[in-house]
Short mmCIF file of C-alpha atoms in Angstrom, two decimals:
data_model
loop_
_atom_site.label_atom_id
_atom_site.label_comp_id
_atom_site.label_asym_id
_atom_site.label_seq_id
_atom_site.Cartn_x
_atom_site.Cartn_y
_atom_site.Cartn_z
CA MET W 1 68.48 77.41 103.53
CA ASP W 2 68.61 74.44 101.42
CA ASP W 3 66.99 72.10 104.62
CA PHE W 4 63.96 74.64 105.11
CA ARG W 5 61.00 73.46 104.85
CA TRP W 6 58.55 75.63 102.26
CA LEU W 7 54.74 74.57 101.76
CA THR W 8 54.12 72.02 98.98
CA PRO W 9 51.94 73.02 95.95
CA ASP W 10 49.06 71.39 97.92
CA GLN W 11 49.51 72.74 100.89
CA LEU W 12 50.45 76.35 99.60
CA GLN W 13 46.85 76.20 97.12
CA ALA W 14 44.85 75.13 100.44
CA TRP W 15 46.68 77.70 102.51
CA LYS W 16 45.89 80.71 100.26
CA LYS W 17 42.58 79.43 100.28
CA LEU W 18 42.32 79.84 104.37
CA VAL W 19 43.84 83.35 104.07
CA ALA W 20 41.55 84.43 101.67
CA VAL W 21 38.19 83.02 103.85
CA VAL W 22 39.80 84.53 106.80
CA GLU W 23 40.17 87.91 105.48
CA LEU W 24 36.91 88.00 103.10
CA LEU W 25 34.04 86.18 106.03
CA PRO W 26 34.59 89.10 108.91
CA GLY W 27 33.59 91.37 106.56
CA VAL W 28 30.52 89.58 105.30
CA LEU W 29 29.54 89.46 108.35
CA ASP W 30 30.41 92.94 109.85
CA SER W 31 28.16 94.34 106.68
CA GLN W 32 25.22 92.33 107.64
CA LEU W 33 25.14 93.58 111.33
CA GLN W 34 26.17 97.24 110.95
CA ARG W 35 23.81 97.66 108.43
CA ASP W 36 20.85 95.75 110.26
CA ALA W 37 21.66 96.38 113.60
CA GLU W 38 24.42 98.72 114.25
CA LEU W 39 26.95 96.30 115.71
CA THR W 40 30.03 94.60 114.65
CA HIS W 41 29.89 90.29 114.43
CA PHE W 42 31.92 90.17 117.59
CA GLU W 43 29.77 92.70 119.64
CA TYR W 44 27.07 90.85 117.86
CA PHE W 45 28.90 87.31 119.16
CA THR W 46 29.42 88.71 123.14
CA LEU W 47 25.53 89.55 123.31
CA ALA W 48 24.54 86.05 121.99
CA MET W 49 27.37 84.04 124.41
CA LEU W 50 25.61 85.87 127.01
CA SER W 51 22.09 84.96 126.03
CA GLU W 52 23.14 81.49 126.07
CA ALA W 53 24.17 81.45 129.62
CA PRO W 54 22.39 80.61 132.73
CA GLU W 55 20.94 83.96 134.21
CA HIS W 56 22.09 85.44 130.77
CA THR W 57 25.67 85.63 133.21
CA LEU W 58 28.82 85.22 132.80
CA ARG W 59 32.24 86.27 134.54
CA MET W 60 34.45 88.48 131.99
CA THR W 61 37.30 86.10 132.02
CA ALA W 62 34.98 82.96 131.08
CA LEU W 63 33.19 85.48 128.27
CA ALA W 64 36.55 86.40 126.56
CA ALA W 65 37.40 82.67 126.82
CA ILE W 66 34.12 81.92 124.78
CA THR W 67 34.72 85.30 122.27
CA ASN W 68 38.08 84.03 121.55
CA ALA W 69 39.34 87.77 122.69
CA THR W 70 42.03 88.91 125.06
CA LEU W 71 40.55 90.12 128.68
CA PRO W 72 41.38 94.25 127.82
CA ARG W 73 39.60 93.53 124.26
CA LEU W 74 36.45 92.32 125.77
CA SER W 75 36.86 94.82 128.38
CA HIS W 76 36.74 97.70 125.40
CA VAL W 77 33.68 96.29 123.48
CA ALA W 78 32.35 95.91 127.31
CA THR W 79 32.11 99.28 127.76
CA ARG W 80 30.28 100.42 124.36
CA LEU W 81 27.87 97.56 125.13
CA GLU W 82 27.11 98.58 128.85
CA LYS W 83 26.27 102.12 127.28
CA ARG W 84 24.22 101.02 125.01
CA GLY W 85 22.10 99.83 127.50
CA TYR W 86 22.94 95.95 126.49
CA ILE W 87 24.76 94.67 129.10
CA GLN W 88 25.52 95.70 132.55
CA ARG W 89 29.11 94.79 134.75
CA SER W 90 28.79 94.29 138.22
CA PRO W 91 31.34 92.23 141.38
CA CYS W 92 30.57 88.08 141.44
CA PRO W 93 28.84 87.80 144.50
CA ASP W 94 31.36 84.53 144.64
CA ASP W 95 34.32 86.16 144.21
CA ARG W 96 34.31 89.75 144.75
CA ARG W 97 37.44 90.77 142.79
CA ALA W 98 36.26 89.01 139.61
CA THR W 99 33.14 91.08 137.20
CA ASN W 100 30.18 89.77 135.89
CA ALA W 101 28.55 90.65 133.09
CA THR W 102 24.57 90.33 132.69
CA LEU W 103 22.34 90.68 129.33
CA THR W 104 20.19 93.35 130.04
CA PRO W 105 16.79 92.93 128.50
CA GLN W 106 16.93 95.39 125.90
CA GLY W 107 20.35 93.30 124.98
CA TRP W 108 17.82 89.96 125.20
CA ASP W 109 15.64 92.00 122.81
CA LYS W 110 18.20 93.13 120.89
CA VAL W 111 19.88 89.34 120.20
CA VAL W 112 16.10 88.21 119.65
CA ALA W 113 15.80 91.34 117.03
CA THR W 114 19.31 90.45 115.32
CA ALA W 115 20.13 86.90 115.39
CA PRO W 116 17.72 86.10 111.79
CA GLY W 117 19.35 88.65 109.56
CA HIS W 118 22.82 87.55 111.13
CA VAL W 119 21.90 83.24 110.99
CA THR W 120 20.56 84.12 107.58
CA THR W 121 24.11 85.85 106.35
CA VAL W 122 25.48 82.65 108.01
CA VAL W 123 23.19 80.26 106.44
CA ASP W 124 23.73 81.52 102.84
CA ASN W 125 27.56 82.44 103.24
CA VAL W 126 28.60 79.04 104.60
CA ILE W 127 26.02 76.56 105.38
CA ASP W 128 24.23 76.40 102.37
CA PRO W 129 27.57 75.96 100.11
CA LEU W 130 28.70 72.52 102.72
CA ASN W 131 27.02 69.20 102.11
CA ALA W 132 27.29 67.26 106.08
CA ARG W 133 30.12 65.67 105.05
CA ASP W 134 31.88 69.23 104.17
CA ILE W 135 30.22 70.31 107.89
CA ALA W 136 31.92 66.94 109.49
CA ASP W 137 35.48 67.44 107.97
CA LEU W 138 35.52 71.70 108.42
CA ASP W 139 34.70 70.52 112.44
CA ARG W 140 37.53 68.12 112.90
CA ILE W 141 39.87 70.54 110.62
CA MET W 142 39.34 73.62 112.53
CA THR W 143 39.37 71.35 115.81
CA LYS W 144 43.00 70.65 114.89
CA LEU W 145 44.09 74.22 113.60
CA LEU W 146 42.58 75.23 117.06
CA VAL W 147 45.49 72.97 119.18
CA PRO W 148 48.24 75.53 117.94
CA LEU W 149 45.93 78.40 118.01
CA ASP W 150 44.39 77.71 121.26
CA PRO W 151 47.65 75.68 122.94
CA GLU W 152 45.99 75.80 126.71
CA ASN W 153 42.56 76.31 125.36
CA LYS W 154 42.15 79.29 127.03
CA PHE W 155 39.76 80.98 124.81
CA GLY W 156 37.65 77.35 125.49
CA SER W 157 37.51 77.09 121.84
CA ARG W 158 37.77 73.28 121.92
CA ASP W 159 34.98 72.60 124.01
CA ARG W 160 32.35 74.86 123.57
CA PRO W 161 28.70 73.08 123.07
CA MET L 1 9.69 82.57 112.59
CA ASP L 2 8.40 79.10 113.06
CA ASP L 3 9.43 78.31 109.68
CA PHE L 4 13.07 79.88 110.29
CA ARG L 5 16.22 77.85 109.98
CA TRP L 6 18.35 77.94 112.48
CA LEU L 7 21.77 76.16 112.37
CA THR L 8 21.41 72.35 113.58
CA PRO L 9 23.74 71.26 116.52
CA ASP L 10 26.51 69.80 114.14
CA GLN L 11 26.05 73.14 111.85
CA LEU L 12 26.62 75.37 115.32
CA GLN L 13 29.62 73.25 116.34
CA ALA L 14 31.56 73.39 113.15
CA TRP L 15 30.29 77.32 112.48
CA LYS L 16 31.54 77.86 116.18
CA LYS L 17 35.38 76.83 115.82
CA LEU L 18 35.36 78.35 112.02
CA VAL L 19 34.58 82.16 114.52
CA ALA L 20 36.95 80.64 116.65
CA VAL L 21 39.91 80.24 113.99
CA VAL L 22 38.93 83.43 111.82
CA GLU L 23 39.44 85.63 114.90
CA LEU L 24 42.44 83.55 116.52
CA LEU L 25 44.59 83.35 113.05
CA PRO L 26 44.99 86.83 111.88
CA GLY L 27 46.40 87.47 115.52
CA VAL L 28 49.19 84.63 114.91
CA LEU L 29 50.38 86.04 112.18
CA ASP L 30 50.35 89.31 112.68
CA SER L 31 52.52 89.06 115.79
CA GLN L 32 55.07 86.90 114.44
CA LEU L 33 55.36 89.47 111.56
CA GLN L 34 55.22 93.00 113.53
CA ARG L 35 57.79 91.37 116.19
CA ASP L 36 60.37 89.70 113.71
CA ALA L 37 59.53 92.18 110.62
CA GLU L 38 57.64 95.30 111.56
CA LEU L 39 55.07 94.10 109.17
CA THR L 40 51.08 93.00 109.52
CA HIS L 41 50.56 89.66 107.72
CA PHE L 42 48.01 92.15 105.16
CA GLU L 43 51.85 93.85 104.42
CA TYR L 44 53.35 91.19 104.28
CA PHE L 45 50.89 89.46 101.46
CA THR L 46 51.28 92.34 99.59
CA LEU L 47 55.12 91.87 99.41
CA ALA L 48 54.79 88.35 98.59
CA MET L 49 52.37 88.21 95.89
CA LEU L 50 54.43 90.79 94.21
CA SER L 51 57.58 88.78 94.65
CA GLU L 52 55.58 86.20 92.72
CA ALA L 53 54.74 88.50 89.59
CA PRO L 54 56.33 88.37 86.45
CA GLU L 55 59.04 91.40 86.79
CA HIS L 56 57.99 91.96 90.06
CA THR L 57 54.78 93.82 89.34
CA LEU L 58 51.35 93.86 89.00
CA ARG L 59 48.37 96.16 87.81
CA MET L 60 47.02 97.88 91.74
CA THR L 61 43.25 96.36 91.03
CA ALA L 62 45.07 92.78 90.53
CA LEU L 63 46.87 93.04 93.36
CA ALA L 64 43.85 93.99 95.51
CA ALA L 65 42.56 90.88 93.79
CA ILE L 66 45.39 88.54 94.93
CA THR L 67 45.69 89.86 98.18
CA ASN L 68 41.26 89.97 98.75
CA ALA L 69 41.08 93.54 99.50
CA THR L 70 38.95 96.79 97.91
CA LEU L 71 41.34 98.71 96.24
CA PRO L 72 41.11 101.77 99.14
CA ARG L 73 42.43 99.62 101.42
CA LEU L 74 45.25 98.18 98.97
CA SER L 75 45.89 102.03 98.72
CA HIS L 76 46.58 102.75 102.20
CA VAL L 77 48.60 100.26 102.68
CA ALA L 78 50.63 100.65 99.14
CA THR L 79 51.59 104.29 100.43
CA ARG L 80 52.82 103.25 103.91
CA LEU L 81 54.99 100.34 101.92
CA GLU L 82 55.90 102.84 99.35
CA LYS L 83 57.41 104.84 102.29
CA ARG L 84 59.57 102.39 103.37
CA GLY L 85 60.92 101.86 100.18
CA TYR L 86 59.12 98.25 99.51
CA ILE L 87 57.15 98.78 96.44
CA GLN L 88 56.99 101.86 93.89
CA ARG L 89 53.67 102.71 92.25
CA SER L 90 54.10 104.14 88.66
CA PRO L 91 51.62 104.72 85.37
CA CYS L 92 50.60 101.29 83.84
CA PRO L 93 52.58 101.46 80.47
CA ASP L 94 49.62 99.60 78.53
CA ASP L 95 46.65 102.20 79.95
CA ARG L 96 48.01 105.41 81.87
CA ARG L 97 44.41 105.33 83.46
CA ALA L 98 45.85 102.38 85.33
CA THR L 99 48.63 102.23 88.41
CA ASN L 100 51.10 99.61 88.18
CA ALA L 101 52.60 98.46 91.63
CA THR L 102 56.65 96.74 91.71
CA LEU L 103 58.51 95.08 94.23
CA THR L 104 61.26 97.35 94.85
CA PRO L 105 65.15 95.47 95.52
CA GLN L 106 64.81 96.40 99.15
CA GLY L 107 61.25 94.82 99.02
CA TRP L 108 62.35 91.58 97.67
CA ASP L 109 64.98 91.62 100.00
CA LYS L 110 62.17 92.20 103.13
CA VAL L 111 60.48 89.38 101.39
CA VAL L 112 63.56 87.08 101.14
CA ALA L 113 64.63 87.76 104.96
CA THR L 114 60.66 87.65 106.27
CA ALA L 115 59.81 84.45 104.52
CA PRO L 116 61.32 81.53 106.47
CA GLY L 117 59.94 83.04 109.98
CA HIS L 118 56.39 83.31 108.15
CA VAL L 119 56.04 80.15 106.76
CA THR L 120 57.37 78.47 109.97
CA THR L 121 54.84 80.50 111.86
CA VAL L 122 52.13 78.64 108.91
CA VAL L 123 53.98 75.46 109.10
CA ASP L 124 53.64 75.63 112.76
CA ASN L 125 50.11 76.29 113.32
CA VAL L 126 48.31 75.24 110.19
CA ILE L 127 50.50 73.04 108.06
CA ASP L 128 51.44 70.34 111.04
CA PRO L 129 48.43 69.86 112.37
CA LEU L 130 46.60 68.32 109.37
CA ASN L 131 47.66 65.10 107.50
CA ALA L 132 47.80 64.99 103.47
CA ARG L 133 43.77 64.25 104.09
CA ASP L 134 43.08 67.17 105.89
CA ILE L 135 44.53 69.51 103.51
CA ALA L 136 42.53 68.29 100.44
CA ASP L 137 39.89 68.74 102.58
CA LEU L 138 40.87 71.87 103.90
CA ASP L 139 40.88 73.06 100.22
CA ARG L 140 37.55 71.44 99.19
CA ILE L 141 35.63 73.37 101.99
CA MET L 142 37.37 77.03 101.22
CA THR L 143 36.34 76.53 97.81
CA LYS L 144 33.34 75.89 98.32
CA LEU L 145 32.79 79.25 100.86
CA LEU L 146 34.66 81.23 98.49
CA VAL L 147 31.58 80.94 96.15
CA PRO L 148 29.52 82.97 97.95
CA LEU L 149 32.22 85.11 100.22
CA ASP L 150 33.70 86.06 96.35
CA PRO L 151 30.52 85.47 94.30
CA GLU L 152 32.15 87.13 90.83
CA ASN L 153 35.52 86.12 91.76
CA LYS L 154 36.77 89.66 91.55
CA PHE L 155 39.36 88.46 94.06
CA GLY L 156 40.60 85.87 92.68
CA SER L 157 40.10 84.00 95.33
CA ARG L 158 39.49 80.72 93.29
CA ASP L 159 42.21 81.05 90.26
CA ARG L 160 45.16 81.46 92.51
CA PRO L 161 48.17 79.01 92.21
#
């Protein structure tokens, strides 16, 4: 164990702060969205990604990638969103074995109504505390962390707009 | 709505990458710990924080702060850890209304046995991809984000070692 590589004090301090942000941020996002829109952040993010897609439609595999989710997790959430009338699933015209998810008009209205409150939460908690240099540094560091976290880039975390 | 402050393209890109890390990192930490030690990351972190405390003991309120958890969430996890023999709760000698949590000898052995595999996961996924400047920048940026996320510093996120 003498050769084992423990963290240096600087690394440990940065790591513990990252852990704190990873623990606290989802609760802040979920609380506002649950209170104001009865959506989890993951549900909102799923609807928002469809709202940015051509014809408001993505293959379920592509939607899983863009939301950093496994397909089973996304399918579970898609069932809930479909029951609430926000999305609709249908066979992909180009490949009948694949499934498309499409934002419905009610889903679009939900995103439009929900976005301002959510964006305000993001601005208050993440954007406003940071200056332009911090934003650039955050982008650079998160890009580096996504290499091991998403090694085959299957979640599409490194080529998203 | 014309005056509403949406994110700039640079801000949006950094935000989406932070969201991806916040979504993906807990799964990587939990998977290794569940597989190798049948612990969640939150359970491991709770045991590890007690292992660093004087006499391996902290008040439950202090332990909640240091683990970024609400007291109800920590109490729920403490019950599970107590059933497995890793911690013991007892009235605080200085204040009988308060409760202490103490790491048991079995809990200490569990931390010692589990730490190397966990630290290797942290090194592989978070430390190795970053250089010394990245670590310093990550620390600075996370410190800034913890101001709104933990405004009263009740989670102790900004004064931890």
